[in-house]
Short mmCIF file of C-alpha atoms and ligand atoms in Angstrom, two decimals:
data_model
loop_
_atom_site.label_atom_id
_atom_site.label_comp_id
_atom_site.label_asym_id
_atom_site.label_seq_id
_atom_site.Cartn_x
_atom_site.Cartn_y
_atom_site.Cartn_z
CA UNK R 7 15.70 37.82 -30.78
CA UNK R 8 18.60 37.23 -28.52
CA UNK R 9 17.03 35.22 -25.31
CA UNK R 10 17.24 37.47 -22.89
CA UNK R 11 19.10 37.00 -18.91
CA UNK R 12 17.90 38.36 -15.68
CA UNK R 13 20.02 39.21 -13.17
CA UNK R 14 19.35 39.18 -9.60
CA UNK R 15 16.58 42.12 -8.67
CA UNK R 16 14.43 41.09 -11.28
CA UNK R 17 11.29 39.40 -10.49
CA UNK R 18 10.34 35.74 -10.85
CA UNK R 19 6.58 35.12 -11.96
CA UNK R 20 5.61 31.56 -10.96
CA UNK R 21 2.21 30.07 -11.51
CA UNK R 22 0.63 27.95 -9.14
CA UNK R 23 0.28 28.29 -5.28
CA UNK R 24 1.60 24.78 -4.30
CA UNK R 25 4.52 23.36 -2.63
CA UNK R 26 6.34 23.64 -5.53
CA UNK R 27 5.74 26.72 -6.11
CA UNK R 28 6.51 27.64 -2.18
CA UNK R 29 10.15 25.74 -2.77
CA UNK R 30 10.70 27.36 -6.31
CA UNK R 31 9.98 31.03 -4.44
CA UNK R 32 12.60 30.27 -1.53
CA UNK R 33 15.45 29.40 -3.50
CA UNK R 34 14.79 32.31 -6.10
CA UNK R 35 14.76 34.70 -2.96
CA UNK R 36 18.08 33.13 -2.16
CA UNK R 37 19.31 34.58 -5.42
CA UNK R 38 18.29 37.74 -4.59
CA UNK R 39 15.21 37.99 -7.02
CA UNK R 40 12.01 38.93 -6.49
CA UNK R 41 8.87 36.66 -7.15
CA UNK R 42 5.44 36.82 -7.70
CA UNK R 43 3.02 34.16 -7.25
CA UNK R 44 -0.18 33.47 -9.28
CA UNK R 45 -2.34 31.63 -6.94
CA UNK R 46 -6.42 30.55 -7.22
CA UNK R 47 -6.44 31.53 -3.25
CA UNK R 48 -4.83 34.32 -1.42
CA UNK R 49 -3.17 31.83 1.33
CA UNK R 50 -1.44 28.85 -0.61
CA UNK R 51 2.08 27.48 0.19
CA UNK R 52 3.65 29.79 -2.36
CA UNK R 53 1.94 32.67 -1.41
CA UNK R 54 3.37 32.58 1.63
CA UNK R 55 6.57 33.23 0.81
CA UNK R 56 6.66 34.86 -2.03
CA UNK R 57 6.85 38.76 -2.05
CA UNK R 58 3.43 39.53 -4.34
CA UNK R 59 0.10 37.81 -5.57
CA UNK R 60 -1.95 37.86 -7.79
CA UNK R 61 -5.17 36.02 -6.95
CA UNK R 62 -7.04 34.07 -9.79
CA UNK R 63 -8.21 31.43 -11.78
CA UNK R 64 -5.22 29.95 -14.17
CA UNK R 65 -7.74 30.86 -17.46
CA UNK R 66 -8.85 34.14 -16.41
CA UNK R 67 -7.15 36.23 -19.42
CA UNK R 68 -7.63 39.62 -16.56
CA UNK R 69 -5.88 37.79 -13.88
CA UNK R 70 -3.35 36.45 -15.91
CA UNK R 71 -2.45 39.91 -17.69
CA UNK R 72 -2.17 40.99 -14.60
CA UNK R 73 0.28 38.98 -12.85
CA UNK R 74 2.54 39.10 -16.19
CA UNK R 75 2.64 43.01 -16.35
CA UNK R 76 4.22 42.16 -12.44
CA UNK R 77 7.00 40.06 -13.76
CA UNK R 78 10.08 40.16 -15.72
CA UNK R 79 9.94 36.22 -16.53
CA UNK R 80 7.76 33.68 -16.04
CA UNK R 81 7.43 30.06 -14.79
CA UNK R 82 5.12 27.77 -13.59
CA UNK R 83 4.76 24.89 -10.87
CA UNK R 84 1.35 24.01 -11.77
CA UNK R 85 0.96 22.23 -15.41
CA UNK R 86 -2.27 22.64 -16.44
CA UNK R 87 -2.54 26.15 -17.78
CA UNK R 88 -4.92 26.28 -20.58
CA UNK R 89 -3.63 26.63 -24.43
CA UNK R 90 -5.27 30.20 -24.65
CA UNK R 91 -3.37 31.37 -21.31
CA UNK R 92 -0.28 30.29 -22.40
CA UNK R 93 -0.54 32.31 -25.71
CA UNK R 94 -1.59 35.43 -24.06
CA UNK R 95 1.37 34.56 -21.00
CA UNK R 96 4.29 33.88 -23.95
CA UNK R 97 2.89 37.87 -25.77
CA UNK R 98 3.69 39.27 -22.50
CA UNK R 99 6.92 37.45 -21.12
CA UNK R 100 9.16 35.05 -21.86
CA UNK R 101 7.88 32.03 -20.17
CA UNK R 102 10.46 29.55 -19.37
CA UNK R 103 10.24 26.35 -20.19
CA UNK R 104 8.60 27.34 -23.18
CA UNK R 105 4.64 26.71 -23.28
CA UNK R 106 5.15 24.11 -26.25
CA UNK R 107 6.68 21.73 -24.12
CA UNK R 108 3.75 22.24 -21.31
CA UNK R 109 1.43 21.60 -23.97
CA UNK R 110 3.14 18.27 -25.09
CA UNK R 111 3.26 17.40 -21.06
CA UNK R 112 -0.40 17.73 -20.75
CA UNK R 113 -1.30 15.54 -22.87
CA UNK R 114 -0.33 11.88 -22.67
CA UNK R 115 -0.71 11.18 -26.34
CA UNK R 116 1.33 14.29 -27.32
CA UNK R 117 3.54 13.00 -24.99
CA UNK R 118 3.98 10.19 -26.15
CA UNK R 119 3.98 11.01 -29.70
CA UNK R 120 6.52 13.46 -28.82
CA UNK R 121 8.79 10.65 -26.76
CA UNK R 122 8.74 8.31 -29.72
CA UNK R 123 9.89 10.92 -31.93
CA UNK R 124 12.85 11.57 -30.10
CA UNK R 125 13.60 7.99 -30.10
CA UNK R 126 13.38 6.82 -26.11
CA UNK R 127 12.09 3.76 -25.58
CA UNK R 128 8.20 3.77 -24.06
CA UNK R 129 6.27 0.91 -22.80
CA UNK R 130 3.97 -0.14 -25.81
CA UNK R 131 0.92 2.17 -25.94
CA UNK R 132 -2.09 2.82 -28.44
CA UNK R 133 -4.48 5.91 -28.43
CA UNK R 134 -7.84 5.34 -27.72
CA UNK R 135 -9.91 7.90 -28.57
CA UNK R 136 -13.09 5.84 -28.06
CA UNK R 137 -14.75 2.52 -27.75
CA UNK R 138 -14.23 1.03 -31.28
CA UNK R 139 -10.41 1.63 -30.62
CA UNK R 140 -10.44 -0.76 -27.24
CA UNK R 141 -10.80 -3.92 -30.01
CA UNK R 142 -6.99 -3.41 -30.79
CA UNK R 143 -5.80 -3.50 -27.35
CA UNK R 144 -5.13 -6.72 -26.92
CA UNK R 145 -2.62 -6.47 -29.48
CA UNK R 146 -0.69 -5.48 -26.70
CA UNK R 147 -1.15 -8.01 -24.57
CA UNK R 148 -2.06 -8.43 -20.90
CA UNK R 149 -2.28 -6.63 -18.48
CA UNK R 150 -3.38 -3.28 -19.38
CA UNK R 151 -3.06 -0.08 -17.84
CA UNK R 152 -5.72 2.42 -19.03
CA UNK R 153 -5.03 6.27 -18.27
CA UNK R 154 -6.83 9.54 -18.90
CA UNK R 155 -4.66 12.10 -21.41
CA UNK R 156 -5.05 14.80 -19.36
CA UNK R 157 -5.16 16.20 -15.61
CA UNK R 158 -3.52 12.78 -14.48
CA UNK R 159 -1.59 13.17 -10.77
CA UNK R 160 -0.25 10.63 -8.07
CA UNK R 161 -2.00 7.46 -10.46
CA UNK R 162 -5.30 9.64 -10.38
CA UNK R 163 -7.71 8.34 -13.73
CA UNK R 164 -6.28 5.31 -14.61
CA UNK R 165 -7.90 1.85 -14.74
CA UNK R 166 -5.72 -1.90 -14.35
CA UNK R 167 -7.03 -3.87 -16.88
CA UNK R 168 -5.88 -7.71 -15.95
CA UNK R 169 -7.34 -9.71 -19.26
CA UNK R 170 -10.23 -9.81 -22.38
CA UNK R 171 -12.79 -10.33 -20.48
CA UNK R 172 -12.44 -7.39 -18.10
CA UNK R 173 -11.41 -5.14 -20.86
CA UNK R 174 -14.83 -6.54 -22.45
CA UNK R 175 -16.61 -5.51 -19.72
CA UNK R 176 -15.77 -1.85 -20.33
CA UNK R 177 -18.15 0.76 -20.18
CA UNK R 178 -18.62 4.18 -20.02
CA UNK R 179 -15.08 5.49 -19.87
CA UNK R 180 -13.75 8.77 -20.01
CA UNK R 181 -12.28 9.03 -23.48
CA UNK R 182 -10.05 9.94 -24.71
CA UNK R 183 -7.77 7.31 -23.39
CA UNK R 184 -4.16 6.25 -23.63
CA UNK R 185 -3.32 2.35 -23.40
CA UNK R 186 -0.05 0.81 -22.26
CA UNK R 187 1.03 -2.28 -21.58
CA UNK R 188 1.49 -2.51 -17.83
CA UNK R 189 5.88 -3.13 -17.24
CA UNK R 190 6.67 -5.56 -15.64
CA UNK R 191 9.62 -3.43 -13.35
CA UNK R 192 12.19 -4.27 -11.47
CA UNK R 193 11.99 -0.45 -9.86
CA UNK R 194 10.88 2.53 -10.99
CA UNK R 195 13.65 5.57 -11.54
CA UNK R 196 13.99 9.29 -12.13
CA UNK R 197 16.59 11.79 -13.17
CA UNK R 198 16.19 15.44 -12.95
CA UNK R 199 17.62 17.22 -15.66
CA UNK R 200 18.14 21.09 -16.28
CA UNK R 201 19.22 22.91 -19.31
CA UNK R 202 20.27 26.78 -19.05
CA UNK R 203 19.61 28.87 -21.95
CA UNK R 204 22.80 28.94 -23.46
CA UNK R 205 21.96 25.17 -24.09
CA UNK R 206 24.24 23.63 -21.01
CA UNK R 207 22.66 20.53 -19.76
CA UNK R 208 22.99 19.27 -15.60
CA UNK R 209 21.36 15.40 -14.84
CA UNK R 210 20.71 14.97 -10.97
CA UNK R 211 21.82 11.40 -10.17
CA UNK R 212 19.18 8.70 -11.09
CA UNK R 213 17.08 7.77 -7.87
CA UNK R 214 14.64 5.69 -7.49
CA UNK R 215 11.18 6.06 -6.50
CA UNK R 216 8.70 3.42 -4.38
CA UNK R 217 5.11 4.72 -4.33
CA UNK R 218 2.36 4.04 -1.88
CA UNK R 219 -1.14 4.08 -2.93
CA UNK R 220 -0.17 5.75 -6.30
CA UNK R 221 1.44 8.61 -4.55
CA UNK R 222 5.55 8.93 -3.96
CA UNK R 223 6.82 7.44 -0.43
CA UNK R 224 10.31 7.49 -0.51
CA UNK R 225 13.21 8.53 -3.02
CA UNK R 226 16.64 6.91 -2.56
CA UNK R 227 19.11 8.59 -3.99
CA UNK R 228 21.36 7.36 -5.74
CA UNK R 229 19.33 4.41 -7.15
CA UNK R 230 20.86 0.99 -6.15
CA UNK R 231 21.48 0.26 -9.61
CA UNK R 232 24.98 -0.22 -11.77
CA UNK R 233 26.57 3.26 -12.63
CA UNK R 234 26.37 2.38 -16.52
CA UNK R 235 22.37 2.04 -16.22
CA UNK R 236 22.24 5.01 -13.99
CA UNK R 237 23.95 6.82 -17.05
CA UNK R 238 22.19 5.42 -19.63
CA UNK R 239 18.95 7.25 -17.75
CA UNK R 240 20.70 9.91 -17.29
CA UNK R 241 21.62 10.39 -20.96
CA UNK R 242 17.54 9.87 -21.87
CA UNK R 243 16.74 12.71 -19.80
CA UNK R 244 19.30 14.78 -21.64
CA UNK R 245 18.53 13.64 -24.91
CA UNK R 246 14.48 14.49 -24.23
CA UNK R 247 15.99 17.86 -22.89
CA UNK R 248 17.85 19.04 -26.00
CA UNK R 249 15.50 17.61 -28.18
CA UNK R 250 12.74 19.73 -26.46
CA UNK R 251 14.87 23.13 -26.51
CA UNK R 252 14.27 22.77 -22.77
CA UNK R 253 15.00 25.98 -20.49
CA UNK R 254 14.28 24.94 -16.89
CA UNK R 255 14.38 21.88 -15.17
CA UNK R 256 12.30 18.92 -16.03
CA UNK R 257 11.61 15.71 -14.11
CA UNK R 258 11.85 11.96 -16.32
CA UNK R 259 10.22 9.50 -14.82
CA UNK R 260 11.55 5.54 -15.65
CA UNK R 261 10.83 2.14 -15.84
CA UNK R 262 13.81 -0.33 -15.07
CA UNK R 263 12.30 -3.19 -16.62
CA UNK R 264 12.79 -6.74 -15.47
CA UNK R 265 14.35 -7.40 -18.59
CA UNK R 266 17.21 -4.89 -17.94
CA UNK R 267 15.69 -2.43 -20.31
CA UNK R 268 14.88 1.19 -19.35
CA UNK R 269 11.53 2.63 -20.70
CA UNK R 270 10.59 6.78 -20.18
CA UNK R 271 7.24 6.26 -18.36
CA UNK R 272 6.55 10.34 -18.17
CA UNK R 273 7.86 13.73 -18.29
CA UNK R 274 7.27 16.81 -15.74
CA UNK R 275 8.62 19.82 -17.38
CA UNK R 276 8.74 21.59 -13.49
CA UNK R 277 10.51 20.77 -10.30
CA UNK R 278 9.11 17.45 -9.10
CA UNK R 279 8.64 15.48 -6.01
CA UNK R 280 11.64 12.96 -6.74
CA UNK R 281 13.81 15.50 -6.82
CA UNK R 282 13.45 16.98 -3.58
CA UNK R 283 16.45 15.02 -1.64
CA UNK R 284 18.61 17.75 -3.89
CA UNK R 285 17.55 20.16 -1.24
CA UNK R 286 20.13 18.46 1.26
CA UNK R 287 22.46 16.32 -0.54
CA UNK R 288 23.35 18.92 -3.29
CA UNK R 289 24.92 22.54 -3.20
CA UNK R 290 22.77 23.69 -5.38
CA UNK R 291 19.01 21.62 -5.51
CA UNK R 292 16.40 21.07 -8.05
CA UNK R 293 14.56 25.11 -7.66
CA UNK R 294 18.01 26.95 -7.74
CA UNK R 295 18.95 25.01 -10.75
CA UNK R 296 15.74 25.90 -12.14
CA UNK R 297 15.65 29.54 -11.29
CA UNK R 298 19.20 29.69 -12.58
CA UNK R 299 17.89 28.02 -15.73
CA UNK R 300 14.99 30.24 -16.50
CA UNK R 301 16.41 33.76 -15.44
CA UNK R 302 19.89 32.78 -17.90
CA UNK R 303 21.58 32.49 -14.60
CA UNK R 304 24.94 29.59 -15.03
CA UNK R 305 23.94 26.29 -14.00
CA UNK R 306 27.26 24.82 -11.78
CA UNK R 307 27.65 20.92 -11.08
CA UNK R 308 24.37 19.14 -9.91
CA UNK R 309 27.24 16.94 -7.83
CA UNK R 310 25.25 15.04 -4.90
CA UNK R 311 27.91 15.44 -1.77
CA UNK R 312 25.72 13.46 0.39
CA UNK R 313 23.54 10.06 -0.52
CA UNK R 314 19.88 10.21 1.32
CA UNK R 315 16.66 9.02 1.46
CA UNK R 316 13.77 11.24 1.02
CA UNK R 317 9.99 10.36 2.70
CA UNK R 318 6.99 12.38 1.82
CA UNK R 319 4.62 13.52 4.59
CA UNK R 320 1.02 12.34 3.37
CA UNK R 321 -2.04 13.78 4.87
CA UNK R 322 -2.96 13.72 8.87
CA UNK R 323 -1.49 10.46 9.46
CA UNK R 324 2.28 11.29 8.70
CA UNK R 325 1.35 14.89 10.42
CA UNK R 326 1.32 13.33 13.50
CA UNK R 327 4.34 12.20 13.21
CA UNK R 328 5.97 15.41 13.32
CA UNK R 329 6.48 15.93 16.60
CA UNK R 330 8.02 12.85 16.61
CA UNK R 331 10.08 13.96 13.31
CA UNK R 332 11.12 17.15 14.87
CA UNK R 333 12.51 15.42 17.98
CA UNK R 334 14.67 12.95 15.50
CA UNK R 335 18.38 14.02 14.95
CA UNK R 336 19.65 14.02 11.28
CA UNK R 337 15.89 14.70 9.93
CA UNK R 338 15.80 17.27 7.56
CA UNK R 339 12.13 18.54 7.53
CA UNK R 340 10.42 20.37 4.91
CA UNK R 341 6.82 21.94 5.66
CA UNK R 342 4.30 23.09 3.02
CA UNK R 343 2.63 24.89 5.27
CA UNK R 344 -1.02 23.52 4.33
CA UNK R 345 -3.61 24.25 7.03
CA UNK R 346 -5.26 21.41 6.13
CA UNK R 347 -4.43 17.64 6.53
CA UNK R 348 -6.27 15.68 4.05
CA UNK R 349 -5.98 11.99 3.43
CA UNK R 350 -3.64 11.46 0.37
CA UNK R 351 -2.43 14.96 0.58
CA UNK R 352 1.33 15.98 0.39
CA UNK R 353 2.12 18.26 3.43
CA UNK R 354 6.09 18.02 3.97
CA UNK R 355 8.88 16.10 3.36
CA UNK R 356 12.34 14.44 4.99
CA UNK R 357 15.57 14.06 3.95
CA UNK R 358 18.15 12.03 5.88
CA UNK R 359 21.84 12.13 4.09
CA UNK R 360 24.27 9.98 4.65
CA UNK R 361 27.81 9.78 3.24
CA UNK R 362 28.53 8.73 -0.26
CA UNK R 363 28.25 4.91 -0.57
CA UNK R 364 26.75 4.37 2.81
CA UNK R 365 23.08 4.61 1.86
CA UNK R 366 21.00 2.28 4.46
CA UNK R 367 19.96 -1.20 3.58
CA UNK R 368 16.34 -2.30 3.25
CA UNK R 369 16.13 -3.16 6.74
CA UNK R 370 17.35 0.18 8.27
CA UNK R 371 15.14 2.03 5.98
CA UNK R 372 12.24 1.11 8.07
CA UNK R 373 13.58 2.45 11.15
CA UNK R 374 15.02 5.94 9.81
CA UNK R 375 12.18 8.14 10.87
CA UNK R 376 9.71 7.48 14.24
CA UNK R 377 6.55 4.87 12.60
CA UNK R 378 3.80 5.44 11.79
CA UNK R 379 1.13 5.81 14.42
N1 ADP A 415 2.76 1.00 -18.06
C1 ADP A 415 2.89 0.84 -16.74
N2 ADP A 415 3.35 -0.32 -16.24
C2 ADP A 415 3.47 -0.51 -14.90
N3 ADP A 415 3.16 0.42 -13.98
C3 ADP A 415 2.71 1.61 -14.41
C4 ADP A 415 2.55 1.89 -15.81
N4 ADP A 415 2.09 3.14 -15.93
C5 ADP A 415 1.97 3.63 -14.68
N5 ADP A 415 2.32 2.73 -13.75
C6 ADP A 415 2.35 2.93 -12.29
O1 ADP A 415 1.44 3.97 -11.94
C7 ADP A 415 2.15 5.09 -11.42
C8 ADP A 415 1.51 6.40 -11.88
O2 ADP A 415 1.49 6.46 -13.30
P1 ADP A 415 1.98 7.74 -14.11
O3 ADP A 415 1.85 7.43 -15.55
O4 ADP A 415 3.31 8.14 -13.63
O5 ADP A 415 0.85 8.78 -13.74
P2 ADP A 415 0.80 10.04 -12.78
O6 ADP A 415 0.66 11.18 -13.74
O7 ADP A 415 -0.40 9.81 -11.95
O8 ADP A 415 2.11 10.10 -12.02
C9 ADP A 415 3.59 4.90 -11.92
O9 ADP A 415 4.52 5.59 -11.09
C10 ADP A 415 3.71 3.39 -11.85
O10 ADP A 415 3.92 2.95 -10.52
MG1 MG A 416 4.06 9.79 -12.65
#
C-alpha cells in the first residue's frame, strides 16, 4: 500500500498531553492542520492548544478508538504506549513513526540489541535479567551504571555502581536490568534527525548537552567540537534512521568519549528536549520537521541561521526567575503552561541566539540569563 500524504486540513492525532505534545500541536497549526490531543487529563500543556481531546488513559482500548476515529494520522509525544494500544492504534491509522520502533525505544535491551545490529558503537552493556546474571558484570569493569529497561526519564531508575564490593552488596533490585559500563566522557552530544516518507533524511547540527541532577540544563548548539566529529554523529543518527525505516523525527543521544570515540548512549523516536534551540535558530525547528515528516509533507534544510544556547526552566525555583527572564532582552521564552511548579519538573525553556561562530565562552554562559535566586 502506497504510504499515504496529508495535506494541510487534515488532522494531526498526537498522544500525550505534555510539553511536547503542546510544541508538536503549535507548529502543526502553523501548517494549517488540525490536531487532536490524547491526554490522561482534560487540562495538560497540549490540550491547551490543540483544537480537540480526547480524555483517557494511554491503554484504555475505548479511549484510544476513540481519539483514532478523530484523526487522519497519528503521532505521539509520550513513549510509553502499551504493545496492545499500539496494535489496535496502527488497525486504525497510520501511526508515524511506526509503533515497531516505539517498541524497540521502550525497552533498553531491545534497544540496545537493536543499536548493535545496526552497527553504532554502544558503551559495553550486558542484560541482566536477574541476580545470577550480576556475577558477569565485572567483566565489564568498574564503574557500573545499572538502569531499569523500561519507563526510564531524566536518569530516573538507575543505580552507580563504583566497585565488587558494592555491586556485592546488591539486593532487591528491580529486574530486569541493563548494565553498562559507566563512559568516561569528555561531553555528552545529540543530533536530531528526521526522515520524510519518501525516505529523505535532515540531521540538526550536533549540540551538546550538560545535565543537572540527571535532568537537561543547557544545550549549546553547535557543540564545541571539530566539524568532522560533529559529522561523524551526525551520520550515526542517519544511519540508525534509515536502518529503522524512520518517519518522524527522532532524538540520538551521544557519548564523546575521552578517548575521542563517539558511543550512541539512547534513542527518542519523538521531538526531544535537546532539540528545542531549533525553535529560534532554525527556519524550520524540530515539531515542523516532524509534522512535515509524518503527514508526507517535504522536509527543507534543517540549516541553523543562528548559534544559541538553550536553558530549561526546572520546577519553582527557575519559575521565579521569570519575571526576571521576561524583563531580559534577547531571551526567547517558551512556557508549558503547567499550573504547577514541582521540584525537578520541566516548566519552560530559553533560547538566546547569537550569530554563527560567536557562541559565548564558558564564562559568559553564566551570566546570559538573571541567576538563580
Ligand atoms: N554508560 C554511561 N556512562 C556515563 N554516564 C552515563 C551512562 N549512562 C547514562 N549516563 C548519564 O546518565 C544520564 C541519563 O541516562 P540515560 O541513559 O540517558 O537515561 P534517561 O532515559 O534517564 O535519559 C545520561 O545523560 C548521562 O549523563
Ligand atoms: Mg537520556
Amino acid at each position: 500500500m502506497k504510504a499515504q500524504i496529508f495535506a494541510p486540513g487534515s488532522t494531526v492525532g498526537i498522544i500525550g498531553g505534555g510539553q511536547l505534545g503542546r510544541m508538536s500541536a503549535v507548529a502543526a497549526s502553523k501548517l494549517g492542520f488540525h490536531v487532536h490531543v490524547l491526554s490522561t487529563e482534560a487540562s495538560s500543556p497540549a490540550t491547551e492548544v490543540a483544537a480537540s481531546v480526547t480524555v483517557g488513559a494511554y491503554d484504555d482500548p475505548a479511549a484510544l478508538e476513540d481519539f483514532a476515529s478523530r484523526c487522519d494520522v497519528v503521532t505521539f509525544e509520550f513513549e510509553n504506549i502499551s504493545a496492545e494500544g499500539l496494535g489496535l492504534l496502527e488497525r486504525h491509522r497510520p501511526v508515524r513513526p511506526a509503533g515497531e520502533i516505539l517498541r524497540i525505544s521502550q525497552d533498553r535491551i531491545a534497544e540496545k540489541t537493536r543499536l548493535s545490529e545496526i552497527g553504532v558503537r554502544l558503551a559495553p552493556w550486558r542484560a541482566v535479567n536477574g541476580p545470577e546474571d550480576l556475577v558477569e558484570l565485572e567483566m565489564l569493569g568498574f564503574p557500573l551504571i545499572l538502569k531499569t529497561t523500561r519507563f526510564g526519564y531524566d536518569g530516573k531508575g538507575q543505580f552507580r555502581i563504583p566497585d565488587v564490593e558494592a555491586l556485592e552488596a546488591l539486593t532487591d533490585l528491580p529486574y530486569p536490568l541493563v548494565a553498562e559500563k559507566m563512559i568516561d566522557f569528555e561531553r555528552e552530544l545529540s543530533v536530531m534527525v528526521v526522515r520524510g516518507l519518501d525516505g529523505t533524511v535532515r540531521c540538526f547540527d550536533t549540540v551538546e548537552n550538560r545535565h543537572r541532577n540527571g535532568i537537561l540544563d543547557v544545550t549549546l548548539a553547535p557543540a564545541r567540537i571539530m566539524p568532522d566529529l560533529a559529522r561523524q554523529a551526525q551520520d550515526m543518527a542517519a544511519s540508525i534512521a534509515e536502518a529503522l525505516g524512520l518517519v518522524g523525527i527522532m532524538g540520538v543521544e551521544l557519548f564523546h568519549a575521552a578517548d575521542g570515540s563517539l558511543m550512541v548512549n539512547e534513542i527518542a523516536p519523538r521531538p526531544h528536549n535537546s532539540g528545542h534551540w531549533t525553535m529560534d535558530a532554525c527556519l524550520v525547528d524540530q515539531f515542523e520537521m516532524h509534522v512535515r515528516a509524518v503527514t508526507g509533507l517535504p522536509l527543507p534544510s534543517a540549516r541553523r541561521h543562528s548559534d544559541a544556547v538553550m536553558h530549561n526552566l526546572i520546577g519553582p525555583k527557575d519559575m521565579a526567575r521569570v519575571p526576571a527572564i521576561l524583563a531580559t532582552d534577547g531571551a526567547s521564552i517558551h512556557l508549558y503552561g503547567k499550573v504547577e511548579a514541582r521540584p525537578g519538573r520541566k516548566m519552560g525553556h530559553v533560547n538566546t541566539i547569537f550569530p554563527r561562530g560567536a557562541l559565548p565562552g564558558e564564562l559568559a554562559l553564566e551570566g546570559l540569563l538573571p541567576p538563580r535566586c
